CSV table of C-alpha atoms in Angstrom, one decimal:
chain,number,residue,atom,x,y,z
A,1,MET,CA,-11.6,-41.7,-10.6
A,2,ASN,CA,-9.3,-44.0,-10.8
A,3,CYS,CA,-9.3,-47.8,-9.6
A,4,PRO,CA,-6.4,-50.2,-8.9
A,5,LEU,CA,-5.1,-52.4,-11.6
A,6,ILE,CA,-3.7,-55.8,-11.5
A,7,ASN,CA,-2.3,-57.0,-14.8
A,8,GLY,CA,-3.8,-54.2,-16.4
A,9,ILE,CA,-7.4,-55.2,-15.2
A,10,VAL,CA,-9.4,-52.9,-13.2
A,11,ILE,CA,-10.2,-54.2,-9.7
A,12,THR,CA,-12.9,-53.2,-7.6
A,13,ASN,CA,-14.0,-54.8,-4.0
A,14,ILE,CA,-10.7,-55.8,-3.1
A,15,PRO,CA,-10.1,-57.5,0.0
A,16,VAL,CA,-7.9,-55.5,2.3
A,17,ILE,CA,-5.0,-57.2,3.8
A,18,ARG,CA,-4.3,-56.1,7.3
A,19,HIS,CA,-0.7,-56.7,8.1
A,20,ALA,CA,0.6,-57.0,11.7
A,21,TRP,CA,0.7,-54.2,14.1
A,22,ASN,CA,4.0,-52.6,14.4
A,23,SER,CA,5.3,-50.1,17.5
A,24,LEU,CA,6.6,-47.0,16.2
A,25,ARG,CA,8.6,-46.4,19.3
A,26,ILE,CA,7.4,-43.0,20.7
A,27,PRO,CA,6.2,-42.7,24.2
A,28,SER,CA,2.9,-40.9,24.6
A,29,CYS,CA,4.7,-37.7,26.1
A,30,GLU,CA,6.0,-37.5,22.3
A,31,LEU,CA,3.3,-38.2,20.1
A,32,ARG,CA,-0.8,-38.0,20.6
A,33,LEU,CA,-2.5,-38.6,17.5
A,34,ASP,CA,-5.6,-36.7,18.0
A,35,MET,CA,-4.4,-33.1,18.4
A,36,THR,CA,-1.5,-33.6,16.1
A,37,LEU,CA,-3.5,-35.0,13.2
A,38,LEU,CA,-6.9,-32.9,13.5
A,39,CYS,CA,-5.9,-29.5,14.6
A,40,GLY,CA,-5.5,-28.1,11.3
A,41,GLN,CA,-2.2,-28.7,10.1
A,42,VAL,CA,-2.7,-31.5,7.8
A,43,PHE,CA,-6.2,-32.4,6.3
A,44,THR,CA,-6.2,-35.9,4.7
A,45,TRP,CA,-6.7,-38.2,7.6
A,46,GLN,CA,-9.5,-39.5,9.2
A,47,LYS,CA,-10.7,-40.5,12.5
A,48,ARG,CA,-12.9,-43.5,13.3
A,49,THR,CA,-14.5,-44.5,16.5
A,50,LEU,CA,-14.4,-48.6,17.2
A,51,ASN,CA,-17.1,-50.7,18.8
A,52,ASP,CA,-14.4,-50.9,21.7
A,53,ASN,CA,-14.6,-47.3,22.0
A,54,THR,CA,-11.2,-46.7,21.3
A,55,SER,CA,-10.1,-44.6,18.4
A,56,ALA,CA,-8.2,-45.2,15.0
A,57,TYR,CA,-6.7,-42.9,12.7
A,58,PHE,CA,-6.5,-43.4,8.9
A,59,GLY,CA,-4.1,-41.9,6.3
A,60,VAL,CA,-2.0,-42.2,3.3
A,61,ILE,CA,1.9,-42.0,4.0
A,62,ASP,CA,4.0,-42.0,0.6
A,63,GLY,CA,0.9,-44.4,-1.3
A,64,SER,CA,0.9,-46.7,1.5
A,65,VAL,CA,-2.5,-46.9,3.5
A,66,VAL,CA,-1.7,-46.7,7.6
A,67,GLU,CA,-4.0,-47.4,10.2
A,68,MET,CA,-2.8,-46.1,13.6
A,69,ARG,CA,-3.8,-46.6,17.5
A,70,GLU,CA,-2.3,-45.1,20.4
A,71,GLU,CA,-1.3,-47.3,23.5
A,72,GLU,CA,-0.9,-46.0,27.2
A,73,ASP,CA,2.8,-45.4,26.3
A,74,ASP,CA,3.5,-46.1,22.4
A,75,VAL,CA,1.6,-45.4,19.1
A,76,LEU,CA,1.3,-48.9,16.8
A,77,TYR,CA,0.4,-48.8,13.5
A,78,ARG,CA,-0.6,-51.5,10.3
A,79,GLN,CA,0.0,-51.2,6.9
A,80,LEU,CA,-3.8,-51.8,4.9
A,81,GLN,CA,-2.8,-53.3,1.7
A,82,PHE,CA,-5.6,-53.2,-1.2
A,83,ASP,CA,-3.4,-54.7,-4.4
A,84,PRO,CA,-1.8,-58.2,-3.2
A,85,THR,CA,0.9,-57.7,-5.8
A,86,GLU,CA,2.1,-54.5,-4.4
A,87,LYS,CA,5.3,-54.6,-2.7
A,88,VAL,CA,4.9,-54.4,1.3
A,89,ASP,CA,6.9,-51.0,2.1
A,90,ASP,CA,9.8,-52.0,4.5
A,91,LYS,CA,10.8,-48.9,5.3
A,92,LEU,CA,7.4,-47.5,6.4
A,93,THR,CA,8.2,-47.0,10.0
A,94,ASP,CA,11.0,-44.9,9.1
A,95,LYS,CA,8.6,-42.7,6.9
A,96,ILE,CA,5.9,-42.4,9.7
A,97,ARG,CA,8.7,-41.2,12.1
A,98,SER,CA,10.1,-38.9,9.7
A,99,PHE,CA,6.4,-37.7,8.8
A,100,PHE,CA,6.1,-36.8,12.8
A,101,ASN,CA,9.3,-35.2,12.7
A,102,TYR,CA,10.7,-38.2,15.4
A,103,SER,CA,14.1,-39.2,15.6
A,104,ASP,CA,16.4,-40.3,18.3
A,105,ASP,CA,18.4,-37.2,18.0
A,106,GLY,CA,15.4,-34.7,16.9
A,107,VAL,CA,13.0,-32.6,19.0
A,108,LYS,CA,12.1,-34.1,22.3
A,109,LEU,CA,8.7,-32.5,23.4
A,110,LYS,CA,9.4,-33.6,27.1
A,111,THR,CA,12.6,-31.7,27.3
A,112,LEU,CA,11.5,-28.7,25.1
A,113,PHE,CA,7.8,-27.8,26.9
A,114,LYS,CA,9.9,-27.9,30.3
A,115,GLU,CA,12.1,-25.4,29.1
A,116,TYR,CA,9.3,-23.4,27.5
A,117,ALA,CA,7.5,-23.6,30.9
A,118,GLU,CA,10.5,-21.9,32.6
A,119,ILE,CA,10.7,-19.2,29.8
A,120,ASP,CA,6.5,-18.8,30.2
A,121,PRO,CA,5.8,-19.7,33.4
A,122,HIS,CA,2.2,-17.4,33.3
A,123,ILE,CA,0.9,-19.2,30.1
A,124,PHE,CA,3.0,-22.0,28.7
A,125,ALA,CA,3.9,-23.3,32.1
A,126,ARG,CA,0.0,-23.6,32.9
A,127,ILE,CA,-1.4,-25.4,29.9
A,128,TYR,CA,1.1,-27.5,28.2
A,129,LYS,CA,0.6,-30.3,30.6
A,130,TYR,CA,-2.9,-30.7,28.9
A,131,TYR,CA,-1.8,-30.9,25.6
A,132,PRO,CA,1.2,-33.7,25.7
A,133,GLY,CA,2.6,-35.1,22.3
A,134,VAL,CA,1.3,-32.3,20.1
A,135,ARG,CA,4.1,-32.5,17.1
A,136,VAL,CA,4.7,-30.6,14.1
A,137,ILE,CA,4.6,-32.9,10.9
A,138,THR,CA,6.4,-32.8,8.0
A,139,GLN,CA,4.1,-33.4,4.7
A,140,ASP,CA,4.8,-33.2,1.2
A,141,PRO,CA,5.2,-29.8,0.4
A,142,PHE,CA,3.1,-29.8,-2.8
A,143,GLU,CA,-0.1,-31.2,-0.9
A,144,CYS,CA,0.6,-28.7,1.9
A,145,LEU,CA,0.3,-26.1,-0.5
A,146,ILE,CA,-2.9,-26.8,-2.1
A,147,CYS,CA,-4.5,-27.1,1.3
A,148,PHE,CA,-3.3,-24.3,2.7
A,149,ILE,CA,-4.4,-22.1,-0.2
A,150,CYS,CA,-7.9,-23.5,0.6
A,151,SER,CA,-7.5,-22.7,4.1
A,152,ALA,CA,-8.3,-19.0,3.7
A,153,ASN,CA,-11.4,-17.6,5.2
A,154,ASN,CA,-12.1,-21.3,6.2
A,155,ASN,CA,-12.7,-24.2,8.9
A,156,VAL,CA,-11.1,-27.4,9.0
A,157,SER,CA,-14.1,-29.3,8.4
A,158,ARG,CA,-14.7,-27.6,5.3
A,159,ILE,CA,-10.8,-27.6,3.9
A,160,THR,CA,-11.0,-31.4,4.4
A,161,LEU,CA,-14.5,-31.8,2.8
A,162,MET,CA,-12.6,-29.8,-0.3
A,163,ILE,CA,-9.5,-31.7,-0.3
A,164,THR,CA,-11.6,-35.3,-0.5
A,165,ARG,CA,-13.2,-33.9,-3.5
A,166,MET,CA,-10.1,-32.9,-5.2
A,167,CYS,CA,-8.3,-36.3,-4.4
A,168,GLN,CA,-11.6,-38.2,-5.5
A,169,LYS,CA,-11.4,-36.4,-8.9
A,170,TYR,CA,-7.7,-35.8,-9.5
A,171,GLY,CA,-6.0,-38.3,-7.6
A,172,SER,CA,-5.6,-42.1,-7.7
A,173,LEU,CA,-7.9,-44.7,-5.7
A,174,ILE,CA,-5.9,-46.8,-3.7
A,175,GLY,CA,-8.7,-49.1,-2.2
A,176,GLU,CA,-12.0,-48.9,-0.1
A,177,LEU,CA,-12.2,-50.2,3.4
A,178,ASN,CA,-15.4,-51.8,4.8
A,179,ASP,CA,-15.4,-52.2,8.0
A,180,SER,CA,-18.3,-53.3,10.4
A,181,ASP,CA,-17.1,-50.8,13.2
A,182,PHE,CA,-17.7,-47.8,10.8
A,183,ALA,CA,-18.7,-46.2,7.5
A,184,PRO,CA,-16.6,-47.1,4.6
A,185,ILE,CA,-13.5,-44.9,3.8
A,186,SER,CA,-12.1,-44.4,0.2
A,187,PHE,CA,-8.5,-43.9,0.0
A,188,PHE,CA,-6.7,-41.7,-2.6
A,189,ARG,CA,-2.9,-40.7,-3.2
A,190,PHE,CA,-3.0,-36.5,-3.2
A,191,PRO,CA,-3.1,-35.7,-7.2
A,192,ASN,CA,0.6,-35.0,-8.0
A,193,LEU,CA,1.3,-31.5,-10.0
A,194,GLN,CA,0.8,-33.3,-13.6
A,195,GLN,CA,-2.7,-34.6,-12.5
A,196,LEU,CA,-3.8,-31.4,-10.8
A,197,SER,CA,-2.8,-29.4,-14.2
A,198,THR,CA,-5.7,-31.2,-16.0
A,199,ALA,CA,-8.0,-29.2,-13.3
A,200,THR,CA,-9.9,-26.1,-14.6
A,201,GLU,CA,-11.2,-23.4,-12.6
A,202,GLN,CA,-14.9,-24.2,-13.4
A,203,GLU,CA,-14.1,-27.6,-12.4
A,204,LEU,CA,-12.8,-26.8,-9.0
A,205,ARG,CA,-15.6,-24.1,-8.4
A,206,ASP,CA,-18.3,-27.1,-9.1
A,207,LEU,CA,-16.2,-28.7,-6.2
A,208,GLY,CA,-17.0,-26.0,-3.8
A,209,PHE,CA,-13.8,-24.3,-3.9
A,210,GLY,CA,-15.1,-20.7,-4.8
A,211,TYR,CA,-12.9,-18.0,-5.8
A,212,ARG,CA,-9.7,-20.1,-4.2
A,213,ALA,CA,-10.1,-22.4,-7.8
A,214,LYS,CA,-8.5,-19.9,-10.0
A,215,TYR,CA,-5.4,-19.6,-7.2
A,216,ILE,CA,-5.0,-23.3,-7.4
A,217,VAL,CA,-5.1,-23.3,-11.4
A,218,LYS,CA,-2.5,-20.3,-11.4
A,219,THR,CA,-0.1,-21.9,-8.6
A,220,VAL,CA,0.1,-25.2,-10.3
A,221,ARG,CA,0.8,-23.2,-13.8
A,222,MET,CA,3.5,-21.2,-12.1
A,223,LEU,CA,4.9,-24.7,-10.5
A,224,ILE,CA,5.0,-26.4,-13.7
A,225,GLU,CA,7.1,-23.0,-15.1
A,226,GLN,CA,9.5,-23.4,-12.3
A,227,GLN,CA,10.2,-26.9,-12.4
A,228,GLU,CA,11.0,-26.4,-16.2
A,229,LYS,CA,13.0,-23.5,-15.3
A,230,ILE,CA,15.4,-24.7,-12.8
A,231,GLY,CA,15.0,-28.5,-13.7
A,232,SER,CA,13.9,-29.9,-10.2
A,233,ASP,CA,11.5,-29.5,-7.4
A,234,PHE,CA,11.4,-25.9,-6.6
A,235,LEU,CA,9.3,-26.7,-3.2
A,236,MET,CA,11.4,-29.5,-2.1
A,237,ALA,CA,14.6,-27.2,-2.9
A,238,MET,CA,13.2,-24.5,-0.4
A,239,ARG,CA,13.9,-27.2,2.5
A,240,ASN,CA,17.6,-26.3,1.8
A,241,GLU,CA,17.1,-22.8,2.5
A,242,PRO,CA,17.9,-21.8,5.8
A,243,ASP,CA,16.3,-18.4,6.1
A,244,ARG,CA,12.7,-18.3,6.9
A,245,ASN,CA,12.1,-15.0,5.6
A,246,ILE,CA,13.2,-16.0,1.8
A,247,VAL,CA,11.2,-18.9,2.2
A,248,ILE,CA,8.1,-16.9,2.7
A,249,ASP,CA,8.5,-14.5,0.4
A,250,ALA,CA,9.3,-17.1,-2.3
A,251,LEU,CA,5.8,-18.9,-1.4
A,252,CYS,CA,4.1,-15.7,-1.4
A,253,LYS,CA,4.5,-15.4,-5.0
A,254,PHE,CA,1.9,-18.0,-5.7
A,255,GLN,CA,-1.5,-17.0,-6.4
A,256,GLY,CA,-3.6,-17.1,-2.9
A,257,VAL,CA,-0.9,-17.4,-0.4
A,258,GLY,CA,0.0,-14.4,2.1
A,259,CYS,CA,2.4,-14.3,4.8
A,260,LYS,CA,0.3,-16.6,7.3
A,261,VAL,CA,-0.4,-19.3,5.0
A,262,ALA,CA,3.2,-19.3,3.6
A,263,SER,CA,4.2,-19.6,7.5
A,264,CYS,CA,2.0,-22.6,7.6
A,265,ILE,CA,3.6,-24.2,4.7
A,266,ALA,CA,7.1,-23.6,5.8
A,267,LEU,CA,6.4,-24.8,9.2
A,268,TYR,CA,4.6,-27.8,8.5
A,269,SER,CA,6.2,-29.2,5.2
A,270,LEU,CA,9.6,-27.4,4.6
A,271,GLU,CA,10.9,-27.8,8.5
A,272,LYS,CA,11.2,-24.4,9.1
A,273,PHE,CA,10.5,-24.7,12.8
A,274,ASP,CA,11.3,-21.2,13.5
A,275,CYS,CA,8.2,-19.9,11.7
A,276,VAL,CA,5.1,-19.1,13.6
A,277,PRO,CA,2.0,-18.9,11.7
A,278,LEU,CA,-0.1,-16.1,13.3
A,279,ASP,CA,-3.5,-16.5,13.2
A,280,VAL,CA,-6.4,-14.8,15.5
A,281,HIS,CA,-5.6,-17.1,18.3
A,282,VAL,CA,-1.8,-17.0,18.3
A,283,LEU,CA,-2.1,-13.0,18.0
A,284,ARG,CA,-4.6,-13.0,21.1
A,285,LEU,CA,-2.3,-14.6,23.3
A,286,ALA,CA,0.8,-12.7,21.9
A,287,ARG,CA,-0.6,-9.3,22.1
A,288,ILE,CA,-2.2,-10.0,25.8
A,289,HIS,CA,0.3,-12.1,27.6
A,290,TYR,CA,3.6,-11.5,25.9
A,291,THR,CA,4.9,-7.8,26.9
A,292,SER,CA,7.9,-8.7,24.8
A,293,LEU,CA,5.9,-8.7,22.0
A,294,MET,CA,4.3,-5.4,22.5
A,295,ASN,CA,6.8,-3.1,20.8
A,296,GLU,CA,5.6,0.2,20.1
A,297,ASP,CA,8.9,1.1,18.2
A,298,ASP,CA,8.3,-1.5,15.8
A,299,MET,CA,4.3,-1.1,15.8
A,300,VAL,CA,3.7,-4.6,17.1
A,301,LEU,CA,1.1,-3.2,19.8
A,302,LEU,CA,-2.3,-3.6,17.8
A,303,ASP,CA,-6.1,-3.8,18.9
A,304,VAL,CA,-6.9,-7.4,19.6
A,305,LYS,CA,-9.0,-7.6,16.2
A,306,GLY,CA,-7.0,-5.5,14.1
A,307,SER,CA,-5.1,-6.9,11.1
A,308,VAL,CA,-1.3,-7.5,10.6
A,309,ASN,CA,0.5,-6.6,7.5
A,310,ALA,CA,3.4,-8.9,6.3
A,311,GLN,CA,6.4,-7.0,7.8
A,312,LYS,CA,4.7,-6.9,11.2
A,313,GLN,CA,4.0,-10.9,10.9
A,314,LYS,CA,7.6,-11.1,10.2
A,315,LYS,CA,8.5,-9.0,13.3
A,316,ILE,CA,6.3,-10.9,16.0
A,317,MET,CA,7.7,-14.1,14.4
A,318,ASP,CA,11.2,-12.6,15.3
A,319,LEU,CA,9.8,-11.8,18.3
A,320,PHE,CA,8.5,-15.3,19.2
A,321,VAL,CA,12.3,-16.7,18.1
A,322,SER,CA,13.5,-14.2,20.7
A,323,VAL,CA,11.3,-15.8,23.4
A,324,PHE,CA,11.0,-19.3,22.3
A,325,GLY,CA,14.2,-20.2,20.3
A,326,LYS,CA,14.9,-21.8,16.9
A,327,ASN,CA,11.8,-24.0,17.5
A,328,ALA,CA,9.3,-21.5,18.2
A,329,GLY,CA,6.9,-23.4,15.9
A,330,TRP,CA,6.3,-25.9,18.5
A,331,ALA,CA,5.3,-23.6,20.9
A,332,GLN,CA,3.0,-22.2,18.8
A,333,MET,CA,1.2,-25.8,18.3
A,334,VAL,CA,0.3,-25.5,21.9
A,335,LEU,CA,-0.7,-21.8,22.2
A,336,TYR,CA,-2.9,-22.3,19.0
A,337,GLY,CA,-4.5,-25.6,19.8
A,338,CYS,CA,-5.4,-24.8,23.2
A,339,GLN,CA,-7.7,-22.1,21.9
A,340,LEU,CA,-9.5,-24.6,19.3
A,341,ALA,CA,-13.0,-25.5,20.3
A,342,ALA,CA,-12.5,-29.3,20.2
A,343,PHE,CA,-9.4,-28.9,22.3
A,344,LYS,CA,-9.8,-26.2,24.6
A,345,THR,CA,-12.0,-28.2,27.2
A,346,ARG,CA,-9.0,-30.4,27.9
A,347,MET,CA,-8.0,-27.5,30.2
A,348,PRO,CA,-10.0,-27.6,33.6
A,349,GLU,CA,-13.0,-24.9,33.2
A,350,GLU,CA,-11.7,-22.7,36.2
A,351,LEU,CA,-8.2,-22.1,34.4
A,352,ARG,CA,-9.6,-21.7,30.9
A,353,LYS,CA,-11.8,-18.8,32.6
A,354,ASP,CA,-8.9,-17.5,34.3
A,355,ILE,CA,-6.7,-17.3,31.2
A,356,PHE,CA,-9.3,-15.6,29.0
A,357,ALA,CA,-10.7,-13.5,31.8
A,358,GLU,CA,-7.5,-12.3,32.3
A,359,ASP,CA,-7.6,-11.8,28.1
A,360,GLN,CA,-10.4,-9.5,28.4
A,361,ALA,CA,-9.3,-7.7,31.2
A,362,LYS,CA,-5.7,-7.1,29.5
A,363,ALA,CA,-7.4,-6.4,26.0
A,364,LYS,CA,-9.7,-3.7,27.5
A,365,GLU,CA,-6.5,-1.9,29.3
A,366,LEU,CA,-4.3,-2.7,26.1
A,367,ALA,CA,-6.8,-0.8,24.1
A,368,LYS,CA,-7.3,2.1,26.1
A,369,LYS,CA,-3.1,2.1,25.7
A,370,LYS,CA,-3.7,1.8,22.2
A,371,LYS,CA,-6.5,4.7,21.8
A,372,LYS,CA,-3.8,6.9,23.8
A,373,ILE,CA,-1.1,6.3,21.8
A,374,LYS,CA,-3.0,6.7,18.5
A,375,LYS,CA,-4.2,9.9,19.8
A,376,GLU,CA,-0.7,11.1,20.6
A,377,LYS,CA,0.6,10.1,17.2
A,378,VAL,CA,-2.4,11.9,15.4
A,379,LYS,CA,-1.5,14.8,17.3
A,380,GLU,CA,2.2,14.4,16.5
A,381,GLU,CA,1.0,14.3,12.9
A,382,ILE,CA,-1.3,17.0,12.7
A,383,GLU,CA,1.5,19.3,14.5
A,384,GLU,CA,4.1,18.1,11.7
A,385,ASP,CA,1.5,19.0,9.3
A,386,GLU,CA,0.9,22.5,10.4
A,387,ASP,CA,4.8,23.1,10.6
A,388,GLU,CA,5.2,21.8,7.2
A,389,GLU,CA,2.2,24.1,6.1
A,390,ASP,CA,3.8,27.1,7.7
A,391,GLU,CA,7.2,26.2,6.2
A,392,GLU,CA,5.4,26.3,3.0
A,393,ILE,CA,3.6,29.7,3.3
A,394,GLU,CA,6.7,31.1,4.4
A,395,GLU,CA,8.6,29.6,1.6
A,396,GLN,CA,6.1,31.0,-0.8
A,397,SER,CA,6.0,34.4,0.8
A,398,ILE,CA,10.0,34.9,0.2
A,399,GLU,CA,9.2,33.8,-3.1
A,400,ASN,CA,6.6,36.4,-3.8
A,401,LEU,CA,8.6,39.1,-1.9
A,402,ASP,CA,11.4,38.3,-4.2
A,403,VAL,CA,9.5,38.8,-7.1
A,404,LYS,CA,7.8,42.1,-5.6
A,405,ARG,CA,11.3,43.3,-5.1
A,406,GLU,CA,12.6,42.9,-8.8
A,407,ILE,CA,9.1,44.7,-9.8
A,408,VAL,CA,9.5,47.7,-7.4
A,409,LYS,CA,13.5,48.0,-8.2
A,410,LYS,CA,12.6,48.4,-12.0
A,411,GLU,CA,10.0,51.0,-11.1
A,412,LEU,CA,12.4,53.1,-8.9
A,413,SER,CA,14.6,53.0,-11.6
A,414,GLU,CA,12.2,54.5,-13.7
A,415,TYR,CA,11.0,57.0,-11.2
A,416,ASP,CA,14.6,57.9,-10.7
A,417,GLU,CA,15.5,58.7,-14.1
A,418,THR,CA,12.1,60.7,-14.8
A,419,PHE,CA,11.3,62.3,-11.9
A,420,SER,CA,14.4,62.8,-9.9
A,421,SER,CA,13.8,66.2,-9.0
A,422,THR,CA,10.7,65.7,-7.5
A,423,ARG,CA,9.9,65.7,-3.8
A,424,VAL,CA,6.9,63.4,-4.0
A,425,THR,CA,8.6,61.0,-6.1
A,426,ARG,CA,12.0,61.0,-3.9
A,427,SER,CA,9.8,60.3,-0.9
A,428,ARG,CA,7.6,57.4,-2.4
A,429,SER,CA,10.9,55.7,-3.7
A,430,ARG,CA,12.2,55.7,-0.1
A,431,ALA,CA,9.2,54.4,1.4
A,432,LEU,CA,9.1,51.6,-1.2
A,433,LYS,CA,12.6,50.6,-0.5
A,434,GLU,CA,11.7,50.5,3.4
A,435,ILE,CA,8.9,48.3,2.5
A,436,TYR,CA,10.6,45.6,0.4
A,437,CYS,CA,14.0,45.8,2.3
A,438,LEU,CA,15.9,47.4,-0.2
A,439,GLU,CA,17.2,50.1,2.1
A,440,GLU,CA,17.1,50.7,5.9
A,441,SER,CA,14.9,53.4,7.4
A,442,PRO,CA,16.7,56.3,9.1
A,443,GLN,CA,15.2,54.9,12.4
A,444,LYS,CA,16.9,51.9,12.2
A,445,LYS,CA,20.2,53.1,11.3
A,446,ILE,CA,19.9,55.0,14.3
A,447,LYS,CA,19.0,52.4,16.5
A,448,LYS,CA,22.3,50.7,15.1
């Protein structure tokens, strides 16, 4: 664990300098912290409940420790400084607004969500009002890549614990906050590429990363090789690539990264807002409620619990974009978040039961339809196989017949030469010719 240095001396128990509160000038309809920071798109922020029953959110942005609180129609922040010799970041406001993808000419949720409600009156229009201010963030791509490699077969709490342990072992300690309102919080910079390159698979396994440990070690090695090859940050360069499928394919080359994880990285760190990560929650709504996604020709219609390969995921993303447009990833935040245990109770129970009761009814109907389609498909495949078998038998019969014809021709030639005067031989010769279609029978000639 690294501790802050002042003039080369290790400093511990540094009294924190709490700077003045500043306004982000972001209204409540555009940013609410709880769901934005704690729904699983970032794993290094912490929420604390204060003595006055309000909440504070703590995290690190570009090396600066930040405390944030919500006002009725604004969000406030202040920098927590642990090193008195460190210069205060005068561009921190802009960095935080950028982190939340908020700018005067950027995505405005109030306008965007109203458009989505008109497009989707059945689901989105009924639920979005309970989830205001849920923004897509843009975090450091390397941090995002490592965190989402850890997300496979995992939950938010465990991922957060794993990343905290990683930061403690390989990152740099900024300082520790001791507050009477809550337990102490230690703040670390997320380890950079060079720091994490010292990690071994066994060390990460000891920290609880399991099979993901080898993926992280191999991915770090690949990134270092890429950096040496192109001479720049490979992940940051991906922000300039406009085609999300090219970005997804490039990310899938890293160990432990499939299409869904790649979509998360592209959306939450590379500004590919047309990416729609397809977890089980989003797929459930997509299969049941969005009829435009039930495209049998594209083989998107699947059982509710069925798996979806990369090719089909890309097709479903294309269809989501056809419904919600170039910022479809922002719609995904609401469709995904409304089903999480921590946030689904924001919807009235009656509405929740109504939507998910429809889910169950439509799921059964869809399963029946899928079963029927599957039976028809199997029947077609069997018929095709039978046709192919018949063709193969016919081809084989023709081949065998040709061989037999050649043999008969040879035999007949020998018979004709040796026993040409014998009536029996002439009769046999004529019969063989008829059987193997070497000569038409007298009856056939008459019919013609």
